Amino acid sequence: FVASSARRLTTMEDDARSGQREDVKREAHSMKSAAAMLGFTALSEQARELEREAVGLDHEELVRRIALLATTFRDVEQRSRAMVQTLAA
């Protein structure tokens, strides 16, 4: 999940730069589903909102929303790594 989500965020950033809003929408959908399945509610909700609104957002707001999603993802990533370390100990 962590590796694929990091790739999805990079892809969304690239897609936003090149104006590929439908591709941003598609990546957000995939991230939403994976995050929900693992119980990462805040990340899933942000991805859901981005999926729903990506096509209609202006460029600056789209970039801002992707950055916000990335920040939430980094928090999830840190908590996930800590949980794995705890389980491995």
PDB file of C-alpha atoms in Angstrom:
ATOM      1  CA  PHE A   1       0.000   0.000   0.000  1.00  0.00           C
ATOM      2  CA  VAL A   2       2.718   2.485   0.973  1.00  0.00           C
ATOM      3  CA  ALA A   3       4.781   2.012  -2.183  1.00  0.00           C
ATOM      4  CA  SER A   4       1.804   2.011  -4.544  1.00  0.00           C
ATOM      5  CA  SER A   5       0.281   5.092  -2.891  1.00  0.00           C
ATOM      6  CA  ALA A   6       3.562   6.989  -3.158  1.00  0.00           C
ATOM      7  CA  ARG A   7       3.644   6.145  -6.886  1.00  0.00           C
ATOM      8  CA  ARG A   8       0.024   7.241  -7.256  1.00  0.00           C
ATOM      9  CA  LEU A   9       0.780  10.620  -5.672  1.00  0.00           C
ATOM     10  CA  THR A  10       3.736  11.168  -7.992  1.00  0.00           C
ATOM     11  CA  THR A  11       1.551  10.217 -10.943  1.00  0.00           C
ATOM     12  CA  MET A  12      -1.184  12.624  -9.787  1.00  0.00           C
ATOM     13  CA  GLU A  13       1.353  15.443  -9.495  1.00  0.00           C
ATOM     14  CA  ASP A  14       2.642  14.716 -13.007  1.00  0.00           C
ATOM     15  CA  ASP A  15      -0.893  14.427 -14.384  1.00  0.00           C
ATOM     16  CA  ALA A  16      -1.896  17.741 -12.801  1.00  0.00           C
ATOM     17  CA  ARG A  17       1.121  19.455 -14.369  1.00  0.00           C
ATOM     18  CA  SER A  18       0.191  18.117 -17.796  1.00  0.00           C
ATOM     19  CA  GLY A  19      -3.536  18.853 -17.443  1.00  0.00           C
ATOM     20  CA  GLN A  20      -4.632  15.214 -17.320  1.00  0.00           C
ATOM     21  CA  ARG A  21      -7.461  15.691 -14.826  1.00  0.00           C
ATOM     22  CA  GLU A  22      -9.253  12.438 -15.686  1.00  0.00           C
ATOM     23  CA  ASP A  23      -6.024  10.593 -14.858  1.00  0.00           C
ATOM     24  CA  VAL A  24      -5.814  12.426 -11.510  1.00  0.00           C
ATOM     25  CA  LYS A  25      -9.407  11.356 -10.888  1.00  0.00           C
ATOM     26  CA  ARG A  26      -8.592   7.729 -11.697  1.00  0.00           C
ATOM     27  CA  GLU A  27      -5.532   7.652  -9.407  1.00  0.00           C
ATOM     28  CA  ALA A  28      -7.508   9.280  -6.587  1.00  0.00           C
ATOM     29  CA  HIS A  29     -10.191   6.601  -6.998  1.00  0.00           C
ATOM     30  CA  SER A  30      -7.623   3.827  -6.622  1.00  0.00           C
ATOM     31  CA  MET A  31      -6.054   5.468  -3.580  1.00  0.00           C
ATOM     32  CA  LYS A  32      -9.497   6.010  -2.016  1.00  0.00           C
ATOM     33  CA  SER A  33     -10.374   2.347  -2.333  1.00  0.00           C
ATOM     34  CA  ALA A  34      -7.076   1.029  -0.976  1.00  0.00           C
ATOM     35  CA  ALA A  35      -7.062   3.458   1.956  1.00  0.00           C
ATOM     36  CA  ALA A  36     -10.655   2.602   2.853  1.00  0.00           C
ATOM     37  CA  MET A  37      -9.932  -1.115   2.763  1.00  0.00           C
ATOM     38  CA  LEU A  38      -7.107  -0.610   5.276  1.00  0.00           C
ATOM     39  CA  GLY A  39      -9.112   1.700   7.528  1.00  0.00           C
ATOM     40  CA  PHE A  40      -7.289   4.944   6.710  1.00  0.00           C
ATOM     41  CA  THR A  41     -10.463   6.999   6.783  1.00  0.00           C
ATOM     42  CA  ALA A  42      -9.032  10.526   6.502  1.00  0.00           C
ATOM     43  CA  LEU A  43      -6.874   9.551   3.530  1.00  0.00           C
ATOM     44  CA  SER A  44      -9.765   7.770   1.871  1.00  0.00           C
ATOM     45  CA  GLU A  45     -12.082  10.764   2.345  1.00  0.00           C
ATOM     46  CA  GLN A  46      -9.553  13.214   0.922  1.00  0.00           C
ATOM     47  CA  ALA A  47      -8.977  10.940  -2.061  1.00  0.00           C
ATOM     48  CA  ARG A  48     -12.752  10.632  -2.527  1.00  0.00           C
ATOM     49  CA  GLU A  49     -13.142  14.406  -2.583  1.00  0.00           C
ATOM     50  CA  LEU A  50     -10.285  14.755  -5.061  1.00  0.00           C
ATOM     51  CA  GLU A  51     -11.780  12.042  -7.247  1.00  0.00           C
ATOM     52  CA  ARG A  52     -15.137  13.801  -7.239  1.00  0.00           C
ATOM     53  CA  GLU A  53     -13.809  17.324  -7.847  1.00  0.00           C
ATOM     54  CA  ALA A  54     -10.560  16.939  -9.833  1.00  0.00           C
ATOM     55  CA  VAL A  55     -12.028  17.670 -13.254  1.00  0.00           C
ATOM     56  CA  GLY A  56     -13.647  20.949 -12.158  1.00  0.00           C
ATOM     57  CA  LEU A  57     -10.862  22.426 -10.017  1.00  0.00           C
ATOM     58  CA  ASP A  58      -8.607  25.172 -11.300  1.00  0.00           C
ATOM     59  CA  HIS A  59      -4.943  24.223 -11.595  1.00  0.00           C
ATOM     60  CA  GLU A  60      -3.802  25.878  -8.352  1.00  0.00           C
ATOM     61  CA  GLU A  61      -6.551  24.244  -6.291  1.00  0.00           C
ATOM     62  CA  LEU A  62      -5.881  20.864  -7.889  1.00  0.00           C
ATOM     63  CA  VAL A  63      -2.193  21.115  -6.979  1.00  0.00           C
ATOM     64  CA  ARG A  64      -3.114  22.226  -3.441  1.00  0.00           C
ATOM     65  CA  ARG A  65      -5.473  19.277  -2.967  1.00  0.00           C
ATOM     66  CA  ILE A  66      -2.864  16.803  -4.180  1.00  0.00           C
ATOM     67  CA  ALA A  67      -0.333  18.333  -1.760  1.00  0.00           C
ATOM     68  CA  LEU A  68      -2.853  18.004   1.080  1.00  0.00           C
ATOM     69  CA  LEU A  69      -3.432  14.369   0.130  1.00  0.00           C
ATOM     70  CA  ALA A  70       0.342  13.818   0.132  1.00  0.00           C
ATOM     71  CA  THR A  71       0.621  15.293   3.629  1.00  0.00           C
ATOM     72  CA  THR A  72      -2.100  12.999   4.932  1.00  0.00           C
ATOM     73  CA  PHE A  73      -0.447  10.067   3.188  1.00  0.00           C
ATOM     74  CA  ARG A  74       2.905  10.821   4.874  1.00  0.00           C
ATOM     75  CA  ASP A  75       1.154  10.685   8.251  1.00  0.00           C
ATOM     76  CA  VAL A  76      -0.415   7.334   7.351  1.00  0.00           C
ATOM     77  CA  GLU A  77       2.957   6.097   6.091  1.00  0.00           C
ATOM     78  CA  GLN A  78       4.676   7.003   9.372  1.00  0.00           C
ATOM     79  CA  ARG A  79       1.975   5.345  11.454  1.00  0.00           C
ATOM     80  CA  SER A  80       2.072   2.234   9.248  1.00  0.00           C
ATOM     81  CA  ARG A  81       5.840   1.898   9.551  1.00  0.00           C
ATOM     82  CA  ALA A  82       5.627   2.341  13.336  1.00  0.00           C
ATOM     83  CA  MET A  83       2.942  -0.344  13.524  1.00  0.00           C
ATOM     84  CA  VAL A  84       5.042  -2.768  11.463  1.00  0.00           C
ATOM     85  CA  GLN A  85       8.067  -2.134  13.684  1.00  0.00           C
ATOM     86  CA  THR A  86       5.979  -2.739  16.787  1.00  0.00           C
ATOM     87  CA  LEU A  87       4.614  -5.996  15.407  1.00  0.00           C
ATOM     88  CA  ALA A  88       8.101  -7.134  14.371  1.00  0.00           C
ATOM     89  CA  ALA A  89       9.540  -6.512  17.850  1.00  0.00           C
TER      90      ALA A  89
END
